[in-house]
């Protein structure tokens, strides 16, 4: 169901894509370039962004702009957003993909990895929006899309910290929607299941319903085109997890143990 104004046509739309250097973000950059968007691509690794830019030029004849940033640093985010607003007079889409995933369970809980994940996955988008919400309010239009995860729906094995960062991001996006939708600004949360990227290469278990980053980018783009608030995929896995979270806990824990714990 379309809860946002649909973003039907990406042609000549100004898109700031954060987390473009790898995995899902990299595939989104290619999808958006193919659709004709004007792209600013960001993340920490400038070399990878330069490679991506070369790919976009070779494949689609597109020249994107590179603005490196570290979403863990408020100073870096402030500098980057100033550079973005220097380049784009309006932002049609902010697509925040950056995230880190370290599998953690009770016996491997450590504050260093925990702070890193909270700072990137949850505080990262908040740092960016700290500067960009005034811009969206001034424009009175545009879209904010945040990449969460189905791991945010409910507690899962090895997601002791990652899961809560994505659960909080989902909650944040819901509140953001309530505040900004009446003002004409689209808010989107994207909840992928398992996607084959460098982040998930460390998993030592068989990932159910694993999909390619290209398929993920297509799902994300089509969800934005439809104006969905939440875009979740692949459906056979995401609906299963949605169902899990409404079941009574004895059944929930039994199903997780049977189907998800390896
Ligand atoms: N793969 C999956 O199965 C899956 C499932 C659900 C949700 N997700 C979510 O999808 C998003 C992308 O994940 P992925 O699997 O594509 O992982 P990935 O290949 O490791 O890519 C992660 C991206 O985040 C960027 N990033 C990390 N820390 C950053 C920082 N401090 N500042 C700026 N950018 C930073 C990385 O760029 P630099 O290193 O260049 O900074 C990279 O572009 C994440 O939010 C992840 O939680 C992934």
PDB file of C-alpha atoms and ligand atoms in Angstrom:
ATOM      1  CA  UNK A   1       0.000   0.000   0.000  1.00  0.00           C
ATOM      2  CA  UNK A   2       1.295   3.418  -0.977  1.00  0.00           C
ATOM      3  CA  UNK A   3       1.787   5.502   2.189  1.00  0.00           C
ATOM      4  CA  UNK A   4       4.211   7.965   0.578  1.00  0.00           C
ATOM      5  CA  UNK A   5       4.101   9.969  -2.601  1.00  0.00           C
ATOM      6  CA  UNK A   6       5.441   7.508  -5.213  1.00  0.00           C
ATOM      7  CA  UNK A   7       8.898   8.263  -6.611  1.00  0.00           C
ATOM      8  CA  UNK A   8       7.817   7.115 -10.055  1.00  0.00           C
ATOM      9  CA  UNK A   9      10.641   8.448 -12.157  1.00  0.00           C
ATOM     10  CA  UNK A  10      14.289   8.682 -11.076  1.00  0.00           C
ATOM     11  CA  UNK A  11      15.378  10.476 -14.228  1.00  0.00           C
ATOM     12  CA  UNK A  12      17.308  13.626 -13.257  1.00  0.00           C
ATOM     13  CA  UNK A  13      16.399  13.181  -9.587  1.00  0.00           C
ATOM     14  CA  UNK A  14      19.066  14.295  -7.124  1.00  0.00           C
ATOM     15  CA  UNK A  15      20.019  11.321  -4.967  1.00  0.00           C
ATOM     16  CA  UNK A  16      22.519  11.227  -2.097  1.00  0.00           C
ATOM     17  CA  UNK A  17      23.464   7.587  -1.586  1.00  0.00           C
ATOM     18  CA  UNK A  18      25.385   6.861   1.620  1.00  0.00           C
ATOM     19  CA  UNK A  19      27.083   3.468   1.839  1.00  0.00           C
ATOM     20  CA  UNK A  20      27.699   3.100  -1.896  1.00  0.00           C
ATOM     21  CA  UNK A  21      31.142   1.479  -1.835  1.00  0.00           C
ATOM     22  CA  UNK A  22      30.024  -2.120  -1.374  1.00  0.00           C
ATOM     23  CA  UNK A  23      27.221  -4.695  -1.329  1.00  0.00           C
ATOM     24  CA  UNK A  24      23.635  -3.436  -1.438  1.00  0.00           C
ATOM     25  CA  UNK A  25      24.650   0.242  -1.716  1.00  0.00           C
ATOM     26  CA  UNK A  26      26.943  -0.502  -4.660  1.00  0.00           C
ATOM     27  CA  UNK A  27      24.112  -2.323  -6.448  1.00  0.00           C
ATOM     28  CA  UNK A  28      21.714   0.560  -5.641  1.00  0.00           C
ATOM     29  CA  UNK A  29      24.161   3.015  -7.235  1.00  0.00           C
ATOM     30  CA  UNK A  30      24.141   0.969 -10.454  1.00  0.00           C
ATOM     31  CA  UNK A  31      20.342   0.636 -10.403  1.00  0.00           C
ATOM     32  CA  UNK A  32      19.884   4.377  -9.829  1.00  0.00           C
ATOM     33  CA  UNK A  33      22.417   5.274 -12.526  1.00  0.00           C
ATOM     34  CA  UNK A  34      20.574   3.019 -14.980  1.00  0.00           C
ATOM     35  CA  UNK A  35      17.347   4.860 -14.080  1.00  0.00           C
ATOM     36  CA  UNK A  36      18.993   8.208 -14.881  1.00  0.00           C
ATOM     37  CA  UNK A  37      19.402   9.685 -11.375  1.00  0.00           C
ATOM     38  CA  UNK A  38      21.973  12.389 -10.554  1.00  0.00           C
ATOM     39  CA  UNK A  39      24.080  10.682  -7.940  1.00  0.00           C
ATOM     40  CA  UNK A  40      26.297  11.730  -5.079  1.00  0.00           C
ATOM     41  CA  UNK A  41      27.943   8.610  -3.685  1.00  0.00           C
ATOM     42  CA  UNK A  42      29.421   8.478  -0.192  1.00  0.00           C
ATOM     43  CA  UNK A  43      31.103   6.186   2.320  1.00  0.00           C
ATOM     44  CA  UNK A  44      34.556   6.088   3.920  1.00  0.00           C
ATOM     45  CA  UNK A  45      36.612   4.288   1.224  1.00  0.00           C
ATOM     46  CA  UNK A  46      37.287   6.853  -1.464  1.00  0.00           C
ATOM     47  CA  UNK A  47      39.173   4.340  -3.640  1.00  0.00           C
ATOM     48  CA  UNK A  48      36.117   2.065  -3.835  1.00  0.00           C
ATOM     49  CA  UNK A  49      33.908   5.046  -4.684  1.00  0.00           C
ATOM     50  CA  UNK A  50      36.309   6.009  -7.482  1.00  0.00           C
ATOM     51  CA  UNK A  51      36.096   2.443  -8.831  1.00  0.00           C
ATOM     52  CA  UNK A  52      32.302   2.574  -8.629  1.00  0.00           C
ATOM     53  CA  UNK A  53      32.263   5.897 -10.459  1.00  0.00           C
ATOM     54  CA  UNK A  54      34.345   4.331 -13.215  1.00  0.00           C
ATOM     55  CA  UNK A  55      31.870   1.434 -13.420  1.00  0.00           C
ATOM     56  CA  UNK A  56      28.941   3.847 -13.668  1.00  0.00           C
ATOM     57  CA  UNK A  57      30.698   5.737 -16.443  1.00  0.00           C
ATOM     58  CA  UNK A  58      31.587   2.567 -18.358  1.00  0.00           C
ATOM     59  CA  UNK A  59      28.193   0.895 -17.980  1.00  0.00           C
ATOM     60  CA  UNK A  60      25.764   3.814 -18.147  1.00  0.00           C
ATOM     61  CA  UNK A  61      27.767   6.845 -19.299  1.00  0.00           C
ATOM     62  CA  UNK A  62      27.018   8.448 -15.938  1.00  0.00           C
ATOM     63  CA  UNK A  63      29.380  10.688 -13.999  1.00  0.00           C
ATOM     64  CA  UNK A  64      28.504  10.679 -10.301  1.00  0.00           C
ATOM     65  CA  UNK A  65      29.991  12.900  -7.599  1.00  0.00           C
ATOM     66  CA  UNK A  66      32.037  11.464  -4.787  1.00  0.00           C
ATOM     67  CA  UNK A  67      31.825  12.874  -1.285  1.00  0.00           C
ATOM     68  CA  UNK A  68      33.573  10.610   1.234  1.00  0.00           C
ATOM     69  CA  UNK A  69      32.262  10.561   4.789  1.00  0.00           C
ATOM     70  CA  UNK A  70      32.360   8.596   8.016  1.00  0.00           C
ATOM     71  CA  UNK A  71      28.849   8.445   9.473  1.00  0.00           C
ATOM     72  CA  UNK A  72      30.360   7.762  12.920  1.00  0.00           C
ATOM     73  CA  UNK A  73      31.795  11.289  12.989  1.00  0.00           C
ATOM     74  CA  UNK A  74      29.501  14.304  13.376  1.00  0.00           C
ATOM     75  CA  UNK A  75      32.228  16.549  11.973  1.00  0.00           C
ATOM     76  CA  UNK A  76      32.634  14.385   8.868  1.00  0.00           C
ATOM     77  CA  UNK A  77      28.852  14.257   8.327  1.00  0.00           C
ATOM     78  CA  UNK A  78      28.567  18.045   8.724  1.00  0.00           C
ATOM     79  CA  UNK A  79      31.313  18.628   6.149  1.00  0.00           C
ATOM     80  CA  UNK A  80      29.803  16.112   3.720  1.00  0.00           C
ATOM     81  CA  UNK A  81      26.253  17.467   3.908  1.00  0.00           C
ATOM     82  CA  UNK A  82      27.551  20.999   3.294  1.00  0.00           C
ATOM     83  CA  UNK A  83      29.345  19.725   0.182  1.00  0.00           C
ATOM     84  CA  UNK A  84      26.176  17.899  -0.935  1.00  0.00           C
ATOM     85  CA  UNK A  85      24.037  21.020  -0.521  1.00  0.00           C
ATOM     86  CA  UNK A  86      26.641  23.008  -2.380  1.00  0.00           C
ATOM     87  CA  UNK A  87      26.184  20.641  -5.292  1.00  0.00           C
ATOM     88  CA  UNK A  88      22.440  19.915  -5.170  1.00  0.00           C
ATOM     89  CA  UNK A  89      20.001  22.785  -4.608  1.00  0.00           C
ATOM     90  CA  UNK A  90      17.384  20.194  -3.592  1.00  0.00           C
ATOM     91  CA  UNK A  91      17.625  16.542  -2.553  1.00  0.00           C
ATOM     92  CA  UNK A  92      14.966  14.289  -4.048  1.00  0.00           C
ATOM     93  CA  UNK A  93      16.169  11.179  -2.247  1.00  0.00           C
ATOM     94  CA  UNK A  94      18.486  10.493   0.665  1.00  0.00           C
ATOM     95  CA  UNK A  95      19.213   6.757   0.591  1.00  0.00           C
ATOM     96  CA  UNK A  96      21.076   5.702   3.722  1.00  0.00           C
ATOM     97  CA  UNK A  97      22.480   2.198   3.268  1.00  0.00           C
ATOM     98  CA  UNK A  98      25.616   2.256   5.460  1.00  0.00           C
ATOM     99  CA  UNK A  99      25.728  -0.333   8.172  1.00  0.00           C
ATOM    100  CA  UNK A 100      28.002  -2.764   9.954  1.00  0.00           C
ATOM    101  CA  UNK A 101      27.252  -6.290  11.047  1.00  0.00           C
ATOM    102  CA  UNK A 102      29.232  -8.311  13.549  1.00  0.00           C
ATOM    103  CA  UNK A 103      27.569 -11.518  14.711  1.00  0.00           C
ATOM    104  CA  UNK A 104      27.427 -11.315  18.496  1.00  0.00           C
ATOM    105  CA  UNK A 105      25.860 -13.637  21.027  1.00  0.00           C
ATOM    106  CA  UNK A 106      25.880 -13.558  24.818  1.00  0.00           C
ATOM    107  CA  UNK A 107      29.277 -15.203  25.171  1.00  0.00           C
ATOM    108  CA  UNK A 108      30.961 -12.850  22.657  1.00  0.00           C
ATOM    109  CA  UNK A 109      29.303  -9.634  23.850  1.00  0.00           C
ATOM    110  CA  UNK A 110      31.807  -6.790  23.820  1.00  0.00           C
ATOM    111  CA  UNK A 111      31.362  -3.062  24.082  1.00  0.00           C
ATOM    112  CA  UNK A 112      33.721  -2.133  21.221  1.00  0.00           C
ATOM    113  CA  UNK A 113      31.715  -3.935  18.529  1.00  0.00           C
ATOM    114  CA  UNK A 114      28.462  -2.921  20.202  1.00  0.00           C
ATOM    115  CA  UNK A 115      29.333   0.804  20.149  1.00  0.00           C
ATOM    116  CA  UNK A 116      30.537   0.536  16.565  1.00  0.00           C
ATOM    117  CA  UNK A 117      27.225  -0.974  15.426  1.00  0.00           C
ATOM    118  CA  UNK A 118      25.055   1.459  17.383  1.00  0.00           C
ATOM    119  CA  UNK A 119      27.114   4.407  16.160  1.00  0.00           C
ATOM    120  CA  UNK A 120      26.938   3.370  12.494  1.00  0.00           C
ATOM    121  CA  UNK A 121      23.544   1.692  12.097  1.00  0.00           C
ATOM    122  CA  UNK A 122      21.442   3.870  14.380  1.00  0.00           C
ATOM    123  CA  UNK A 123      23.303   7.089  15.164  1.00  0.00           C
ATOM    124  CA  UNK A 124      24.699   7.272  11.595  1.00  0.00           C
ATOM    125  CA  UNK A 125      21.362   8.111   9.959  1.00  0.00           C
ATOM    126  CA  UNK A 126      20.431  10.321  12.913  1.00  0.00           C
ATOM    127  CA  UNK A 127      23.660  12.333  12.449  1.00  0.00           C
ATOM    128  CA  UNK A 128      22.866  12.811   8.761  1.00  0.00           C
ATOM    129  CA  UNK A 129      19.242  13.779   9.412  1.00  0.00           C
ATOM    130  CA  UNK A 130      20.343  16.166  12.149  1.00  0.00           C
ATOM    131  CA  UNK A 131      21.613  18.327   9.282  1.00  0.00           C
ATOM    132  CA  UNK A 132      19.236  17.342   6.490  1.00  0.00           C
ATOM    133  CA  UNK A 133      15.790  17.579   8.097  1.00  0.00           C
ATOM    134  CA  UNK A 134      15.892  21.407   7.946  1.00  0.00           C
ATOM    135  CA  UNK A 135      16.704  21.101   4.230  1.00  0.00           C
ATOM    136  CA  UNK A 136      13.773  18.699   3.626  1.00  0.00           C
ATOM    137  CA  UNK A 137      11.456  21.007   5.617  1.00  0.00           C
ATOM    138  CA  UNK A 138      12.588  23.986   3.538  1.00  0.00           C
ATOM    139  CA  UNK A 139      12.001  22.052   0.305  1.00  0.00           C
ATOM    140  CA  UNK A 140       8.613  20.669   1.415  1.00  0.00           C
ATOM    141  CA  UNK A 141       9.229  17.558  -0.672  1.00  0.00           C
ATOM    142  CA  UNK A 142      11.729  14.728  -1.103  1.00  0.00           C
ATOM    143  CA  UNK A 143      12.254  11.226   0.243  1.00  0.00           C
ATOM    144  CA  UNK A 144      14.272   9.771   3.109  1.00  0.00           C
ATOM    145  CA  UNK A 145      14.941   6.032   2.796  1.00  0.00           C
ATOM    146  CA  UNK A 146      16.766   4.112   5.519  1.00  0.00           C
ATOM    147  CA  UNK A 147      18.038   0.560   5.185  1.00  0.00           C
ATOM    148  CA  UNK A 148      17.071  -1.471   8.234  1.00  0.00           C
ATOM    149  CA  UNK A 149      16.770  -5.253   8.329  1.00  0.00           C
ATOM    150  CA  UNK A 150      14.318  -8.047   9.017  1.00  0.00           C
ATOM    151  CA  UNK A 151      16.636  -8.673  11.993  1.00  0.00           C
ATOM    152  CA  UNK A 152      14.926  -5.642  13.550  1.00  0.00           C
ATOM    153  CA  UNK A 153      11.553  -7.399  13.752  1.00  0.00           C
ATOM    154  CA  UNK A 154      12.413  -9.562  16.762  1.00  0.00           C
ATOM    155  CA  UNK A 155      15.369 -11.074  18.616  1.00  0.00           C
ATOM    156  CA  UNK A 156      17.361 -13.578  16.534  1.00  0.00           C
ATOM    157  CA  UNK A 157      20.456 -15.700  17.193  1.00  0.00           C
ATOM    158  CA  UNK A 158      23.824 -13.910  16.740  1.00  0.00           C
ATOM    159  CA  UNK A 159      22.001 -10.567  16.448  1.00  0.00           C
ATOM    160  CA  UNK A 160      22.376  -9.509  20.073  1.00  0.00           C
ATOM    161  CA  UNK A 161      23.461  -5.972  19.082  1.00  0.00           C
ATOM    162  CA  UNK A 162      22.823  -5.770  15.324  1.00  0.00           C
ATOM    163  CA  UNK A 163      19.129  -6.689  15.818  1.00  0.00           C
ATOM    164  CA  UNK A 164      18.459  -3.945  18.393  1.00  0.00           C
ATOM    165  CA  UNK A 165      20.137  -1.301  16.164  1.00  0.00           C
ATOM    166  CA  UNK A 166      17.768  -2.239  13.324  1.00  0.00           C
ATOM    167  CA  UNK A 167      14.729  -2.500  15.634  1.00  0.00           C
ATOM    168  CA  UNK A 168      15.463   1.014  16.877  1.00  0.00           C
ATOM    169  CA  UNK A 169      15.913   2.255  13.304  1.00  0.00           C
ATOM    170  CA  UNK A 170      12.496   0.839  12.370  1.00  0.00           C
ATOM    171  CA  UNK A 171      10.919   2.594  15.351  1.00  0.00           C
ATOM    172  CA  UNK A 172      12.776   5.811  14.423  1.00  0.00           C
ATOM    173  CA  UNK A 173      11.473   5.594  10.842  1.00  0.00           C
ATOM    174  CA  UNK A 174       7.881   5.104  12.067  1.00  0.00           C
ATOM    175  CA  UNK A 175       8.068   8.273  14.175  1.00  0.00           C
ATOM    176  CA  UNK A 176       9.806  10.146  11.388  1.00  0.00           C
ATOM    177  CA  UNK A 177       6.999   9.141   9.020  1.00  0.00           C
ATOM    178  CA  UNK A 178       4.383  10.436  11.440  1.00  0.00           C
ATOM    179  CA  UNK A 179       6.190  13.788  11.641  1.00  0.00           C
ATOM    180  CA  UNK A 180       7.172  14.301   8.014  1.00  0.00           C
ATOM    181  CA  UNK A 181       4.452  12.649   5.924  1.00  0.00           C
ATOM    182  CA  UNK A 182       1.891  15.401   6.675  1.00  0.00           C
ATOM    183  CA  UNK A 183       4.492  17.895   5.395  1.00  0.00           C
ATOM    184  CA  UNK A 184       4.827  16.133   2.013  1.00  0.00           C
ATOM    185  CA  UNK A 185       8.122  14.374   2.737  1.00  0.00           C
ATOM    186  CA  UNK A 186       8.376  10.637   2.055  1.00  0.00           C
ATOM    187  CA  UNK A 187       9.874   8.336   4.682  1.00  0.00           C
ATOM    188  CA  UNK A 188      10.792   4.751   3.790  1.00  0.00           C
ATOM    189  CA  UNK A 189      12.254   1.878   5.779  1.00  0.00           C
ATOM    190  CA  UNK A 190      13.819  -0.989   3.872  1.00  0.00           C
ATOM    191  CA  UNK A 191      14.052  -4.396   5.525  1.00  0.00           C
ATOM    192  CA  UNK A 192      16.104  -6.902   3.548  1.00  0.00           C
ATOM    193  CA  UNK A 193      16.512 -10.542   4.483  1.00  0.00           C
ATOM    194  CA  UNK A 194      19.867 -12.202   3.730  1.00  0.00           C
ATOM    195  CA  UNK A 195      21.783 -10.616   0.838  1.00  0.00           C
ATOM    196  CA  UNK A 196      25.090 -11.998  -0.486  1.00  0.00           C
ATOM    197  CA  UNK A 197      27.538  -9.156   0.330  1.00  0.00           C
ATOM    198  CA  UNK A 198      30.917  -8.782   2.068  1.00  0.00           C
ATOM    199  CA  UNK A 199      28.982  -8.178   5.314  1.00  0.00           C
ATOM    200  CA  UNK A 200      27.322 -11.598   5.284  1.00  0.00           C
ATOM    201  CA  UNK A 201      30.380 -13.464   3.929  1.00  0.00           C
ATOM    202  CA  UNK A 202      31.455 -13.962   7.559  1.00  0.00           C
ATOM    203  CA  UNK A 203      28.326 -15.953   8.436  1.00  0.00           C
ATOM    204  CA  UNK A 204      29.203 -19.566   9.210  1.00  0.00           C
ATOM    205  CA  UNK A 205      25.658 -20.868   8.741  1.00  0.00           C
ATOM    206  CA  UNK A 206      23.449 -21.479   5.734  1.00  0.00           C
ATOM    207  CA  UNK A 207      21.507 -18.264   5.119  1.00  0.00           C
ATOM    208  CA  UNK A 208      17.879 -18.976   4.225  1.00  0.00           C
ATOM    209  CA  UNK A 209      16.472 -17.321   1.067  1.00  0.00           C
ATOM    210  CA  UNK A 210      19.793 -15.629   0.257  1.00  0.00           C
ATOM    211  CA  UNK A 211      19.485 -13.141  -2.630  1.00  0.00           C
ATOM    212  CA  UNK A 212      21.925 -11.112  -4.750  1.00  0.00           C
ATOM    213  CA  UNK A 213      22.659  -7.400  -4.126  1.00  0.00           C
ATOM    214  CA  UNK A 214      21.246  -6.675  -7.616  1.00  0.00           C
ATOM    215  CA  UNK A 215      17.916  -8.234  -6.657  1.00  0.00           C
ATOM    216  CA  UNK A 216      17.973  -6.224  -3.393  1.00  0.00           C
ATOM    217  CA  UNK A 217      18.591  -2.978  -5.312  1.00  0.00           C
ATOM    218  CA  UNK A 218      15.718  -3.736  -7.645  1.00  0.00           C
ATOM    219  CA  UNK A 219      13.367  -4.457  -4.719  1.00  0.00           C
ATOM    220  CA  UNK A 220      14.431  -1.182  -3.061  1.00  0.00           C
ATOM    221  CA  UNK A 221      13.987   0.866  -6.239  1.00  0.00           C
ATOM    222  CA  UNK A 222      10.581  -0.660  -6.969  1.00  0.00           C
ATOM    223  CA  UNK A 223       9.459  -0.082  -3.363  1.00  0.00           C
ATOM    224  CA  UNK A 224      10.391   3.596  -3.689  1.00  0.00           C
ATOM    225  CA  UNK A 225       8.596   3.801  -7.016  1.00  0.00           C
ATOM    226  CA  UNK A 226       5.429   2.480  -5.358  1.00  0.00           C
ATOM    227  CA  UNK A 227       5.753   4.881  -2.422  1.00  0.00           C
ATOM    228  CA  UNK A 228       5.876   2.070   0.144  1.00  0.00           C
ATOM    229  CA  UNK A 229       6.635   2.974   3.756  1.00  0.00           C
ATOM    230  CA  UNK A 230       8.201  -0.423   4.324  1.00  0.00           C
ATOM    231  CA  UNK A 231       9.883  -2.454   1.605  1.00  0.00           C
ATOM    232  CA  UNK A 232      10.745  -5.951   2.806  1.00  0.00           C
ATOM    233  CA  UNK A 233      12.153  -8.866   0.864  1.00  0.00           C
ATOM    234  CA  UNK A 234      12.494 -11.652  -0.115  1.00  0.00           C
ATOM    235  CA  UNK A 235       8.848 -12.102   0.788  1.00  0.00           C
ATOM    236  CA  UNK A 236       9.022 -15.842   1.601  1.00  0.00           C
ATOM    237  CA  UNK A 237      11.516 -15.030   4.370  1.00  0.00           C
ATOM    238  CA  UNK A 238      10.353 -11.563   5.486  1.00  0.00           C
ATOM    239  CA  UNK A 239       6.710 -12.653   5.872  1.00  0.00           C
ATOM    240  CA  UNK A 240       7.856 -15.659   7.911  1.00  0.00           C
ATOM    241  CA  UNK A 241       9.736 -13.307  10.271  1.00  0.00           C
ATOM    242  CA  UNK A 242       6.781 -10.905  10.440  1.00  0.00           C
ATOM    243  CA  UNK A 243       4.569 -13.827  11.429  1.00  0.00           C
ATOM    244  CA  UNK A 244       7.071 -14.944  14.068  1.00  0.00           C
ATOM    245  CA  UNK A 245       6.931 -11.656  15.925  1.00  0.00           C
ATOM    246  CA  UNK A 246       3.190 -11.845  16.550  1.00  0.00           C
ATOM    247  CA  UNK A 247       3.260 -15.422  17.883  1.00  0.00           C
ATOM    248  CA  UNK A 248       3.215 -16.226  21.608  1.00  0.00           C
ATOM    249  CA  UNK A 249       6.785 -16.549  22.950  1.00  0.00           C
ATOM    250  CA  UNK A 250       6.761 -20.339  23.539  1.00  0.00           C
ATOM    251  CA  UNK A 251       5.927 -20.892  19.846  1.00  0.00           C
ATOM    252  CA  UNK A 252       8.233 -18.069  18.740  1.00  0.00           C
ATOM    253  CA  UNK A 253      11.295 -19.469  20.562  1.00  0.00           C
ATOM    254  CA  UNK A 254      10.500 -23.002  19.378  1.00  0.00           C
ATOM    255  CA  UNK A 255      10.281 -21.908  15.706  1.00  0.00           C
ATOM    256  CA  UNK A 256      13.478 -19.832  15.912  1.00  0.00           C
ATOM    257  CA  UNK A 257      15.310 -22.811  17.392  1.00  0.00           C
ATOM    258  CA  UNK A 258      13.935 -25.167  14.764  1.00  0.00           C
ATOM    259  CA  UNK A 259      14.347 -23.025  11.635  1.00  0.00           C
ATOM    260  CA  UNK A 260      16.901 -20.299  12.335  1.00  0.00           C
ATOM    261  CA  UNK A 261      19.409 -21.519  14.939  1.00  0.00           C
ATOM    262  CA  UNK A 262      22.098 -23.561  13.206  1.00  0.00           C
TER     263      UNK A 262
HETATM  264  N1  LIG B   1      23.623  -8.224   3.521  1.00  0.00           N
HETATM  265  C1  LIG B   1      22.525  -8.530   4.195  1.00  0.00           C
HETATM  266  O1  LIG B   1      22.141  -9.708   4.302  1.00  0.00           O
HETATM  267  C2  LIG B   1      21.712  -7.458   4.844  1.00  0.00           C
HETATM  268  C3  LIG B   1      20.454  -7.810   5.338  1.00  0.00           C
HETATM  269  C4  LIG B   1      19.676  -6.839   5.932  1.00  0.00           C
HETATM  270  C5  LIG B   1      20.138  -5.547   6.013  1.00  0.00           C
HETATM  271  N2  LIG B   1      21.364  -5.223   5.532  1.00  0.00           N
HETATM  272  C6  LIG B   1      21.808  -3.834   5.659  1.00  0.00           C
HETATM  273  O2  LIG B   1      22.137  -3.343   4.378  1.00  0.00           O
HETATM  274  C7  LIG B   1      23.126  -2.325   4.509  1.00  0.00           C
HETATM  275  C8  LIG B   1      24.285  -2.629   3.568  1.00  0.00           C
HETATM  276  O3  LIG B   1      24.876  -3.856   3.981  1.00  0.00           O
HETATM  277  P1  LIG B   1      25.738  -4.762   3.009  1.00  0.00           P
HETATM  278  O4  LIG B   1      25.373  -6.146   3.308  1.00  0.00           O
HETATM  279  O5  LIG B   1      25.673  -4.243   1.632  1.00  0.00           O
HETATM  280  O6  LIG B   1      27.186  -4.534   3.657  1.00  0.00           O
HETATM  281  P2  LIG B   1      28.595  -4.127   3.059  1.00  0.00           P
HETATM  282  O7  LIG B   1      28.822  -4.726   1.725  1.00  0.00           O
HETATM  283  O8  LIG B   1      29.568  -4.391   4.147  1.00  0.00           O
HETATM  284  O9  LIG B   1      28.448  -2.544   2.858  1.00  0.00           O
HETATM  285  C9  LIG B   1      28.358  -1.696   3.957  1.00  0.00           C
HETATM  286  C10 LIG B   1      28.437  -0.269   3.471  1.00  0.00           C
HETATM  287  O10 LIG B   1      28.370   0.592   4.633  1.00  0.00           O
HETATM  288  C11 LIG B   1      29.427   1.534   4.531  1.00  0.00           C
HETATM  289  N3  LIG B   1      29.843   1.953   5.874  1.00  0.00           N
HETATM  290  C12 LIG B   1      30.169   1.171   6.931  1.00  0.00           C
HETATM  291  N4  LIG B   1      30.585   1.935   7.957  1.00  0.00           N
HETATM  292  C13 LIG B   1      30.494   3.228   7.531  1.00  0.00           C
HETATM  293  C14 LIG B   1      30.810   4.470   8.133  1.00  0.00           C
HETATM  294  N5  LIG B   1      31.279   4.558   9.393  1.00  0.00           N
HETATM  295  N6  LIG B   1      30.614   5.600   7.415  1.00  0.00           N
HETATM  296  C15 LIG B   1      30.136   5.531   6.144  1.00  0.00           C
HETATM  297  N7  LIG B   1      29.814   4.388   5.529  1.00  0.00           N
HETATM  298  C16 LIG B   1      30.016   3.240   6.216  1.00  0.00           C
HETATM  299  C17 LIG B   1      30.547   0.784   3.817  1.00  0.00           C
HETATM  300  O11 LIG B   1      31.416   1.693   3.193  1.00  0.00           O
HETATM  301  P3  LIG B   1      32.892   2.070   3.700  1.00  0.00           P
HETATM  302  O12 LIG B   1      33.502   0.866   4.323  1.00  0.00           O
HETATM  303  O13 LIG B   1      33.558   2.532   2.440  1.00  0.00           O
HETATM  304  O14 LIG B   1      32.689   3.200   4.658  1.00  0.00           O
HETATM  305  C18 LIG B   1      29.744   0.030   2.763  1.00  0.00           C
HETATM  306  O15 LIG B   1      29.513   0.855   1.657  1.00  0.00           O
HETATM  307  C19 LIG B   1      23.511  -2.293   5.987  1.00  0.00           C
HETATM  308  O16 LIG B   1      22.785  -1.273   6.633  1.00  0.00           O
HETATM  309  C20 LIG B   1      23.064  -3.656   6.477  1.00  0.00           C
HETATM  310  O17 LIG B   1      22.799  -3.648   7.855  1.00  0.00           O
HETATM  311  C21 LIG B   1      22.172  -6.150   4.946  1.00  0.00           C
END
